[in-house]
Amino acid sequence: MIRFIHAADSHIDSPLKGLEQHDGAPVDLLRGATRRAFENLIQLAIDENVDFLVIAGDLYDADWRNYGTGLFFRGQMVRLRDRGIPVYLIAGNHDAASVITKKLSLPDNVHVFSTRTAESKEVAGHPAVIHGRGFPHRAVPENLVVDYPAAVAGKFNLGLLHTSLTGRPGHDTYAPCLEKDLRQKGYGYWALGHVHQPEVICRDPWIVFAGNCQGRDVRETGPRGCRLVTVNDCLDVETAEWRDLDVVRWQVLAIDLAGVTEESEALSRVTKAMAGAINEAEGRLVAARVVFTGATPLHGSLHREPHRWRAELLGRAQDQGEEAIWIERIKVSTSPVYNLAQLAERDALTKIVLETLEQASVEHGNLPGEIEEMLDVLPPEVRSEIESDWSENRRATLMEDVRAIILDALGTKGGQAP
């Protein structure tokens, strides 16, 4: 029996840019998350006493800022060397040979595959051979699989490859290939990297994206980790078990406010969603984006008073316990409940305003002159903030905020519905 771990895309010391813009963000915890997740990977290998570990590219996020990144990785490899666990890895697009300029010698249990040609490496003491090739440059447009050797008879063959396959949303197309290209090699398992979303492409043979070890932003929600693979004495894969490694769990909390009229009910729904996410995270910090949806009378307030709503949600997050949940952003995707057609029939001026808003919602560029005039009715601090943010390429979102505020004002008279 052979047991190994397939991991990829650890992106050690990924910078997680922009955290300083988030007031109250747990910066140290978030910035250290990639290292802690990698430590979890090494500990899992030790605890499970695996025969070897394979890493399918993007070990690093970019060239090291200093040697601390390399020393951290080296230290983790020493931990495995002391347990007799070999490591086989390839370079991906983020840590290609042309990208990483600093180098350190590695312990003798680590084998880094060539970036010039595909090569094969037998695993000492086990009937297994690993085939792989790393990226020589950040962009690799050619199909690398064609140069991989055929399977070695009487051995468990594992292919190590950094690839986008036929393409995946949010990922550049690198080392593209077809599923049939992989099948033709006759390997028992393809350990793939590059795509951060975990995915089992096929089970005969096994073709697997391990995903990244730690989600780095709200586009990478849900569990992140690796695969613990067991191969039987017939050299067939029996299981490829998922194992969590992440220390911060990114989640989108979709809060449906359809028909909700009271702020207290909206906050209650947020609190319930927070509690559910925290429970699922099993002790990890939850980094959450809250998205409000649905047609609700609270639509105008959500746009008009974003800072107060954010403060209320941060308060609910505090109630969940220290470092239980962090609110990364609040996105308002609600809609008003008043009838725009009826509003347009109220009087000529209202109709003109609504037509102007409709035109502005599809236009690009600076604020239309009519909207500038409408903003004159807003408090100076609100107008100033809108105009400042408008210059920072947030026009679409801000236009919706302005539209919601004006519509809310049109839809009420003296605080009462018309």
GROMACS .gro file of C-alpha atoms in nm:
model
  418
    1MET     CA    1   0.000   0.000   0.000
    2ILE     CA    2   0.115   0.353  -0.083
    3ARG     CA    3  -0.012   0.669   0.081
    4PHE     CA    4   0.071   1.019  -0.034
    5ILE     CA    5  -0.058   1.376  -0.014
    6HIS     CA    6  -0.134   1.588  -0.319
    7ALA     CA    7  -0.120   1.964  -0.251
    8ALA     CA    8  -0.082   2.272  -0.471
    9ASP     CA    9  -0.094   2.650  -0.483
   10SER     CA   10   0.018   2.725  -0.129
   11HIS     CA   11   0.130   3.076  -0.238
   12ILE     CA   12   0.347   3.114   0.072
   13ASP     CA   13   0.367   3.477   0.188
   14SER     CA   14   0.105   3.598  -0.057
   15PRO     CA   15   0.079   3.972   0.019
   16LEU     CA   16  -0.304   3.997   0.049
   17LYS     CA   17  -0.299   4.354  -0.079
   18GLY     CA   18  -0.539   4.620   0.039
   19LEU     CA   19  -0.598   4.499   0.393
   20GLU     CA   20  -0.498   4.838   0.534
   21GLN     CA   21  -0.811   4.982   0.376
   22HIS     CA   22  -1.030   4.767   0.600
   23ASP     CA   23  -1.073   4.920   0.943
   24GLY     CA   24  -1.039   4.654   1.210
   25ALA     CA   25  -0.913   4.384   0.975
   26PRO     CA   26  -0.712   4.108   1.151
   27VAL     CA   27  -0.410   4.192   0.935
   28ASP     CA   28  -0.152   3.975   1.112
   29LEU     CA   29  -0.375   3.668   1.111
   30LEU     CA   30  -0.468   3.709   0.745
   31ARG     CA   31  -0.114   3.776   0.629
   32GLY     CA   32   0.017   3.476   0.819
   33ALA     CA   33  -0.258   3.246   0.695
   34THR     CA   34  -0.064   3.097   0.402
   35ARG     CA   35   0.224   2.997   0.630
   36ARG     CA   36  -0.005   2.848   0.891
   37ALA     CA   37  -0.195   2.651   0.628
   38PHE     CA   38   0.135   2.517   0.492
   39GLU     CA   39   0.238   2.418   0.844
   40ASN     CA   40  -0.093   2.230   0.868
   41LEU     CA   41  -0.001   2.046   0.548
   42ILE     CA   42   0.333   1.937   0.689
   43GLN     CA   43   0.177   1.832   1.017
   44LEU     CA   44  -0.084   1.627   0.831
   45ALA     CA   45   0.191   1.446   0.640
   46ILE     CA   46   0.366   1.368   0.967
   47ASP     CA   47   0.050   1.262   1.151
   48GLU     CA   48  -0.059   1.035   0.865
   49ASN     CA   49   0.296   0.903   0.817
   50VAL     CA   50   0.260   0.928   0.439
   51ASP     CA   51   0.513   0.780   0.202
   52PHE     CA   52   0.563   1.106   0.013
   53LEU     CA   53   0.422   1.450  -0.060
   54VAL     CA   54   0.371   1.606  -0.405
   55ILE     CA   55   0.321   1.980  -0.462
   56ALA     CA   56   0.181   2.078  -0.803
   57GLY     CA   57   0.323   2.427  -0.844
   58ASP     CA   58   0.287   2.782  -0.709
   59LEU     CA   59   0.457   2.697  -0.384
   60TYR     CA   60   0.542   3.068  -0.369
   61ASP     CA   61   0.332   3.362  -0.477
   62ALA     CA   62   0.617   3.554  -0.643
   63ASP     CA   63   0.986   3.630  -0.603
   64TRP     CA   64   1.084   3.637  -0.236
   65ARG     CA   65   1.096   3.979  -0.075
   66ASN     CA   66   1.371   3.838   0.146
   67TYR     CA   67   1.522   3.503   0.240
   68GLY     CA   68   1.271   3.457   0.520
   69THR     CA   69   1.025   3.299   0.276
   70GLY     CA   70   1.281   3.042   0.159
   71LEU     CA   71   1.397   2.969   0.513
   72PHE     CA   72   1.039   2.908   0.624
   73PHE     CA   73   0.984   2.654   0.347
   74ARG     CA   74   1.321   2.493   0.408
   75GLY     CA   75   1.244   2.453   0.777
   76GLN     CA   76   0.919   2.273   0.695
   77MET     CA   77   1.106   2.039   0.462
   78VAL     CA   78   1.351   1.956   0.741
   79ARG     CA   79   1.055   1.849   0.955
   80LEU     CA   80   0.962   1.598   0.684
   81ARG     CA   81   1.321   1.487   0.630
   82ASP     CA   82   1.350   1.399   0.996
   83ARG     CA   83   1.046   1.169   0.951
   84GLY     CA   84   1.183   1.012   0.632
   85ILE     CA   85   0.916   1.169   0.406
   86PRO     CA   86   1.033   1.274   0.057
   87VAL     CA   87   0.881   1.569  -0.128
   88TYR     CA   88   0.839   1.612  -0.503
   89LEU     CA   89   0.746   1.949  -0.646
   90ILE     CA   90   0.721   2.149  -0.966
   91ALA     CA   91   0.727   2.522  -1.037
   92GLY     CA   92   0.409   2.693  -1.153
   93ASN     CA   93   0.343   3.030  -1.314
   94HIS     CA   94   0.388   3.225  -0.988
   95ASP     CA   95   0.718   3.062  -0.894
   96ALA     CA   96   0.855   2.983  -1.240
   97ALA     CA   97   1.230   2.958  -1.289
   98SER     CA   98   1.239   3.306  -1.443
   99VAL     CA   99   1.038   3.455  -1.152
  100ILE     CA  100   1.229   3.334  -0.846
  101THR     CA  101   1.569   3.503  -0.832
  102LYS     CA  102   1.671   3.407  -0.477
  103LYS     CA  103   1.760   3.048  -0.397
  104LEU     CA  104   1.858   2.833  -0.101
  105SER     CA  105   1.991   2.479  -0.095
  106LEU     CA  106   1.722   2.231   0.008
  107PRO     CA  107   1.734   1.918   0.226
  108ASP     CA  108   1.805   1.596   0.037
  109ASN     CA  109   1.447   1.472   0.078
  110VAL     CA  110   1.322   1.738  -0.167
  111HIS     CA  111   1.325   1.683  -0.542
  112VAL     CA  112   1.242   1.978  -0.767
  113PHE     CA  113   1.157   1.870  -1.122
  114SER     CA  114   1.330   2.022  -1.421
  115THR     CA  115   1.177   2.323  -1.596
  116ARG     CA  116   1.346   2.237  -1.925
  117THR     CA  117   1.203   1.893  -1.992
  118ALA     CA  118   0.974   1.634  -1.837
  119GLU     CA  119   1.155   1.390  -1.611
  120SER     CA  120   1.069   1.085  -1.403
  121LYS     CA  121   1.169   1.003  -1.047
  122GLU     CA  122   1.124   0.670  -0.872
  123VAL     CA  123   1.017   0.675  -0.509
  124ALA     CA  124   1.276   0.482  -0.309
  125GLY     CA  125   1.133   0.179  -0.132
  126HIS     CA  126   0.797   0.192  -0.315
  127PRO     CA  127   0.671   0.073  -0.656
  128ALA     CA  128   0.593   0.429  -0.762
  129VAL     CA  129   0.732   0.669  -1.020
  130ILE     CA  130   0.651   1.039  -1.046
  131HIS     CA  131   0.663   1.228  -1.375
  132GLY     CA  132   0.677   1.606  -1.382
  133ARG     CA  133   0.799   1.930  -1.530
  134GLY     CA  134   0.796   2.284  -1.392
  135PHE     CA  135   0.740   2.618  -1.562
  136PRO     CA  136   1.051   2.784  -1.707
  137HIS     CA  137   0.860   3.111  -1.749
  138ARG     CA  138   0.550   3.268  -1.598
  139ALA     CA  139   0.352   3.221  -1.919
  140VAL     CA  140   0.362   2.873  -2.073
  141PRO     CA  141   0.126   2.858  -2.372
  142GLU     CA  142   0.225   2.511  -2.494
  143ASN     CA  143   0.088   2.171  -2.395
  144LEU     CA  144   0.356   2.022  -2.168
  145VAL     CA  145   0.187   1.681  -2.147
  146VAL     CA  146   0.300   1.573  -2.493
  147ASP     CA  147   0.657   1.543  -2.365
  148TYR     CA  148   0.570   1.338  -2.056
  149PRO     CA  149   0.690   0.977  -2.084
  150ALA     CA  150   0.458   0.680  -2.108
  151ALA     CA  151   0.372   0.494  -1.788
  152VAL     CA  152   0.635   0.261  -1.643
  153ALA     CA  153   0.502  -0.095  -1.634
  154GLY     CA  154   0.461  -0.255  -1.293
  155LYS     CA  155   0.468   0.079  -1.113
  156PHE     CA  156   0.214   0.325  -0.982
  157ASN     CA  157   0.257   0.623  -1.213
  158LEU     CA  158   0.178   0.975  -1.095
  159GLY     CA  159   0.180   1.282  -1.320
  160LEU     CA  160   0.261   1.617  -1.159
  161LEU     CA  161   0.138   1.910  -1.370
  162HIS     CA  162   0.053   2.281  -1.338
  163THR     CA  163  -0.220   2.348  -1.594
  164SER     CA  164  -0.547   2.521  -1.672
  165LEU     CA  165  -0.662   2.215  -1.872
  166THR     CA  166  -0.917   2.357  -2.119
  167GLY     CA  167  -0.960   2.673  -1.911
  168ARG     CA  168  -1.123   2.770  -1.584
  169PRO     CA  169  -1.292   3.100  -1.486
  170GLY     CA  170  -1.056   3.338  -1.309
  171HIS     CA  171  -0.741   3.158  -1.415
  172ASP     CA  172  -0.502   3.237  -1.697
  173THR     CA  173  -0.464   2.972  -1.964
  174TYR     CA  174  -0.128   2.807  -1.898
  175ALA     CA  175   0.001   2.470  -2.019
  176PRO     CA  176  -0.340   2.391  -2.173
  177CYS     CA  177  -0.429   2.030  -2.246
  178LEU     CA  178  -0.724   1.798  -2.287
  179GLU     CA  179  -0.841   1.526  -2.053
  180LYS     CA  180  -0.765   1.271  -2.327
  181ASP     CA  181  -0.402   1.392  -2.334
  182LEU     CA  182  -0.370   1.290  -1.970
  183ARG     CA  183  -0.550   0.959  -2.017
  184GLN     CA  184  -0.321   0.855  -2.302
  185LYS     CA  185  -0.018   0.850  -2.072
  186GLY     CA  186  -0.159   0.557  -1.874
  187TYR     CA  187  -0.089   0.708  -1.530
  188GLY     CA  188  -0.292   0.612  -1.226
  189TYR     CA  189  -0.316   0.964  -1.082
  190TRP     CA  190  -0.268   1.316  -1.218
  191ALA     CA  191  -0.187   1.567  -0.945
  192LEU     CA  192  -0.280   1.904  -1.091
  193GLY     CA  193  -0.221   2.260  -0.976
  194HIS     CA  194  -0.304   2.616  -1.088
  195VAL     CA  195  -0.684   2.607  -1.046
  196HIS     CA  196  -0.764   2.710  -0.689
  197GLN     CA  197  -1.109   2.554  -0.673
  198PRO     CA  198  -1.076   2.189  -0.563
  199GLU     CA  199  -1.212   1.958  -0.831
  200VAL     CA  200  -1.206   1.589  -0.917
  201ILE     CA  201  -1.206   1.585  -1.296
  202CYS     CA  202  -1.207   1.207  -1.337
  203ARG     CA  203  -1.173   0.890  -1.128
  204ASP     CA  204  -1.053   0.649  -1.396
  205PRO     CA  205  -0.778   0.749  -1.398
  206TRP     CA  206  -0.782   0.999  -1.114
  207ILE     CA  207  -0.735   1.353  -1.245
  208VAL     CA  208  -0.753   1.600  -0.958
  209PHE     CA  209  -0.707   1.968  -0.883
  210ALA     CA  210  -0.616   1.985  -0.514
  211GLY     CA  211  -0.703   2.355  -0.504
  212ASN     CA  212  -0.508   2.598  -0.290
  213CYS     CA  213  -0.416   2.539   0.072
  214GLN     CA  214  -0.562   2.868   0.192
  215GLY     CA  215  -0.826   3.094   0.036
  216ARG     CA  216  -0.688   3.444  -0.011
  217ASP     CA  217  -0.995   3.654  -0.090
  218VAL     CA  218  -1.372   3.637  -0.125
  219ARG     CA  219  -1.342   3.473  -0.468
  220GLU     CA  220  -1.202   3.166  -0.289
  221THR     CA  221  -1.478   3.070  -0.051
  222GLY     CA  222  -1.528   2.742   0.128
  223PRO     CA  223  -1.284   2.478   0.253
  224ARG     CA  224  -0.930   2.475   0.116
  225GLY     CA  225  -0.683   2.193   0.162
  226CYS     CA  226  -0.535   1.885  -0.004
  227ARG     CA  227  -0.595   1.521  -0.096
  228LEU     CA  228  -0.475   1.224   0.105
  229VAL     CA  229  -0.446   0.939  -0.146
  230THR     CA  230  -0.430   0.567  -0.075
  231VAL     CA  231  -0.308   0.322  -0.340
  232ASN     CA  232  -0.367  -0.052  -0.285
  233ASP     CA  233  -0.129  -0.342  -0.352
  234CYS     CA  234  -0.275  -0.377  -0.703
  235LEU     CA  235  -0.150  -0.022  -0.767
  236ASP     CA  236  -0.502   0.117  -0.798
  237VAL     CA  237  -0.620   0.431  -0.619
  238GLU     CA  238  -0.861   0.329  -0.344
  239THR     CA  239  -0.939   0.670  -0.197
  240ALA     CA  240  -0.848   1.034  -0.243
  241GLU     CA  241  -0.976   1.185   0.079
  242TRP     CA  242  -1.024   1.558   0.120
  243ARG     CA  243  -0.846   1.719   0.416
  244ASP     CA  244  -0.888   2.080   0.530
  245LEU     CA  245  -0.577   2.292   0.579
  246ASP     CA  246  -0.703   2.651   0.584
  247VAL     CA  247  -0.694   2.870   0.893
  248VAL     CA  248  -0.921   3.145   0.756
  249ARG     CA  249  -1.246   3.046   0.586
  250TRP     CA  250  -1.382   3.291   0.327
  251GLN     CA  251  -1.760   3.298   0.292
  252VAL     CA  252  -2.030   3.500   0.120
  253LEU     CA  253  -2.330   3.549   0.349
  254ALA     CA  254  -2.631   3.609   0.124
  255ILE     CA  255  -2.906   3.775   0.329
  256ASP     CA  256  -3.249   3.776   0.163
  257LEU     CA  257  -3.446   4.081   0.278
  258ALA     CA  258  -3.746   4.025   0.051
  259GLY     CA  259  -4.045   4.168   0.230
  260VAL     CA  260  -3.846   4.265   0.540
  261THR     CA  261  -3.964   4.599   0.677
  262GLU     CA  262  -3.792   4.616   1.015
  263GLU     CA  263  -3.422   4.674   1.065
  264SER     CA  264  -3.425   4.443   1.366
  265GLU     CA  265  -3.536   4.152   1.145
  266ALA     CA  266  -3.261   4.225   0.894
  267LEU     CA  267  -2.999   4.224   1.168
  268SER     CA  268  -3.144   3.905   1.312
  269ARG     CA  269  -3.101   3.733   0.976
  270VAL     CA  270  -2.742   3.852   0.955
  271THR     CA  271  -2.670   3.722   1.304
  272LYS     CA  272  -2.814   3.380   1.217
  273ALA     CA  273  -2.604   3.363   0.899
  274MET     CA  274  -2.292   3.458   1.093
  275ALA     CA  275  -2.354   3.186   1.350
  276GLY     CA  276  -2.402   2.925   1.076
  277ALA     CA  277  -2.081   3.022   0.898
  278ILE     CA  278  -1.883   3.015   1.222
  279ASN     CA  279  -2.019   2.671   1.307
  280GLU     CA  280  -1.922   2.536   0.964
  281ALA     CA  281  -1.573   2.687   0.992
  282GLU     CA  282  -1.497   2.466   1.295
  283GLY     CA  283  -1.282   2.712   1.488
  284ARG     CA  284  -1.134   2.901   1.193
  285LEU     CA  285  -1.174   3.274   1.150
  286VAL     CA  286  -1.454   3.346   0.903
  287ALA     CA  287  -1.378   3.625   0.657
  288ALA     CA  288  -1.720   3.717   0.525
  289ARG     CA  289  -1.876   3.936   0.264
  290VAL     CA  290  -2.237   4.017   0.348
  291VAL     CA  291  -2.464   4.053   0.044
  292PHE     CA  292  -2.815   4.191   0.094
  293THR     CA  293  -3.071   4.089  -0.170
  294GLY     CA  294  -3.444   4.110  -0.227
  295ALA     CA  295  -3.710   4.381  -0.263
  296THR     CA  296  -3.736   4.562   0.068
  297PRO     CA  297  -3.842   4.898   0.213
  298LEU     CA  298  -3.495   4.903   0.373
  299HIS     CA  299  -3.339   4.952   0.028
  300GLY     CA  300  -3.304   5.328   0.062
  301SER     CA  301  -3.166   5.313   0.416
  302LEU     CA  302  -2.903   5.058   0.318
  303HIS     CA  303  -2.771   5.295   0.052
  304ARG     CA  304  -2.826   5.615   0.249
  305GLU     CA  305  -2.665   5.501   0.573
  306PRO     CA  306  -2.393   5.252   0.475
  307HIS     CA  307  -2.161   5.346   0.763
  308ARG     CA  308  -2.427   5.294   1.026
  309TRP     CA  309  -2.528   4.959   0.877
  310ARG     CA  310  -2.165   4.848   0.867
  311ALA     CA  311  -2.121   4.947   1.230
  312GLU     CA  312  -2.431   4.749   1.325
  313LEU     CA  313  -2.298   4.441   1.147
  314LEU     CA  314  -1.956   4.480   1.306
  315GLY     CA  315  -2.132   4.489   1.640
  316ARG     CA  316  -2.310   4.163   1.563
  317ALA     CA  317  -1.972   4.017   1.463
  318GLN     CA  318  -1.830   4.119   1.802
  319ASP     CA  319  -2.113   3.928   1.969
  320GLN     CA  320  -1.989   3.606   1.804
  321GLY     CA  321  -1.661   3.614   1.997
  322GLU     CA  322  -1.307   3.735   1.943
  323GLU     CA  323  -1.159   3.638   1.604
  324ALA     CA  324  -1.470   3.440   1.515
  325ILE     CA  325  -1.578   3.644   1.213
  326TRP     CA  326  -1.451   3.947   1.023
  327ILE     CA  327  -1.675   4.140   0.784
  328GLU     CA  328  -1.469   4.216   0.473
  329ARG     CA  329  -1.740   4.409   0.290
  330ILE     CA  330  -2.113   4.472   0.275
  331LYS     CA  331  -2.270   4.464  -0.069
  332VAL     CA  332  -2.621   4.595  -0.122
  333SER     CA  333  -2.805   4.424  -0.409
  334THR     CA  334  -3.157   4.492  -0.290
  335SER     CA  335  -3.434   4.660  -0.487
  336PRO     CA  336  -3.704   4.908  -0.383
  337VAL     CA  337  -4.063   4.802  -0.326
  338TYR     CA  338  -4.230   5.114  -0.463
  339ASN     CA  339  -4.372   5.120  -0.814
  340LEU     CA  340  -4.156   5.331  -1.046
  341ALA     CA  341  -4.433   5.355  -1.307
  342GLN     CA  342  -4.668   5.502  -1.048
  343LEU     CA  343  -4.401   5.744  -0.929
  344ALA     CA  344  -4.345   5.862  -1.287
  345GLU     CA  345  -4.716   5.942  -1.319
  346ARG     CA  346  -4.716   6.157  -1.006
  347ASP     CA  347  -4.596   6.476  -1.178
  348ALA     CA  348  -4.381   6.594  -1.468
  349LEU     CA  349  -4.073   6.672  -1.256
  350THR     CA  350  -4.069   6.328  -1.097
  351LYS     CA  351  -4.094   6.169  -1.442
  352ILE     CA  352  -3.795   6.372  -1.564
  353VAL     CA  353  -3.590   6.271  -1.261
  354LEU     CA  354  -3.669   5.902  -1.311
  355GLU     CA  355  -3.584   5.919  -1.681
  356THR     CA  356  -3.254   6.089  -1.599
  357LEU     CA  357  -3.170   5.821  -1.343
  358GLU     CA  358  -3.246   5.547  -1.595
  359GLN     CA  359  -3.022   5.710  -1.853
  360ALA     CA  360  -2.742   5.765  -1.603
  361SER     CA  361  -2.750   5.401  -1.491
  362VAL     CA  362  -2.628   5.285  -1.831
  363GLU     CA  363  -2.391   5.571  -1.908
  364HIS     CA  364  -2.021   5.574  -1.831
  365GLY     CA  365  -1.795   5.865  -1.746
  366ASN     CA  366  -1.849   6.156  -1.511
  367LEU     CA  367  -2.163   6.234  -1.320
  368PRO     CA  368  -2.427   6.375  -1.557
  369GLY     CA  369  -2.507   6.740  -1.498
  370GLU     CA  370  -2.860   6.659  -1.386
  371ILE     CA  371  -2.729   6.420  -1.119
  372GLU     CA  372  -2.483   6.685  -1.002
  373GLU     CA  373  -2.780   6.913  -0.941
  374MET     CA  374  -2.968   6.641  -0.758
  375LEU     CA  375  -2.671   6.580  -0.530
  376ASP     CA  376  -2.705   6.939  -0.412
  377VAL     CA  377  -2.992   6.826  -0.190
  378LEU     CA  378  -2.770   6.580  -0.003
  379PRO     CA  379  -2.581   6.668   0.316
  380PRO     CA  380  -2.232   6.805   0.238
  381GLU     CA  381  -2.050   6.510   0.398
  382VAL     CA  382  -2.248   6.259   0.189
  383ARG     CA  383  -2.197   6.455  -0.133
  384SER     CA  384  -1.825   6.496  -0.063
  385GLU     CA  385  -1.779   6.124  -0.007
  386ILE     CA  386  -1.967   6.033  -0.324
  387GLU     CA  387  -1.771   6.276  -0.539
  388SER     CA  388  -1.441   6.158  -0.389
  389ASP     CA  389  -1.515   5.792  -0.447
  390TRP     CA  390  -1.644   5.867  -0.797
  391SER     CA  391  -1.291   5.954  -0.902
  392GLU     CA  392  -1.165   5.615  -0.784
  393ASN     CA  393  -1.326   5.401  -1.054
  394ARG     CA  394  -1.627   5.303  -0.845
  395ARG     CA  395  -1.881   5.474  -1.068
  396ALA     CA  396  -2.115   5.180  -1.121
  397THR     CA  397  -2.158   5.104  -0.751
  398LEU     CA  398  -2.183   5.466  -0.652
  399MET     CA  399  -2.436   5.539  -0.924
  400GLU     CA  400  -2.660   5.274  -0.773
  401ASP     CA  401  -2.616   5.431  -0.430
  402VAL     CA  402  -2.715   5.773  -0.564
  403ARG     CA  403  -3.009   5.623  -0.751
  404ALA     CA  404  -3.133   5.442  -0.441
  405ILE     CA  405  -3.109   5.753  -0.225
  406ILE     CA  406  -3.296   5.970  -0.476
  407LEU     CA  407  -3.561   5.708  -0.538
  408ASP     CA  408  -3.606   5.668  -0.165
  409ALA     CA  409  -3.656   6.042  -0.134
  410LEU     CA  410  -3.905   6.044  -0.423
  411GLY     CA  411  -4.093   5.753  -0.276
  412THR     CA  412  -4.154   5.926   0.059
  413LYS     CA  413  -4.290   6.257   0.172
  414GLY     CA  414  -4.174   6.387   0.504
  415GLY     CA  415  -4.070   6.037   0.603
  416GLN     CA  416  -4.407   5.889   0.518
  417ALA     CA  417  -4.495   5.680   0.215
  418PRO     CA  418  -4.698   5.879  -0.040
   0.00000   0.00000   0.00000
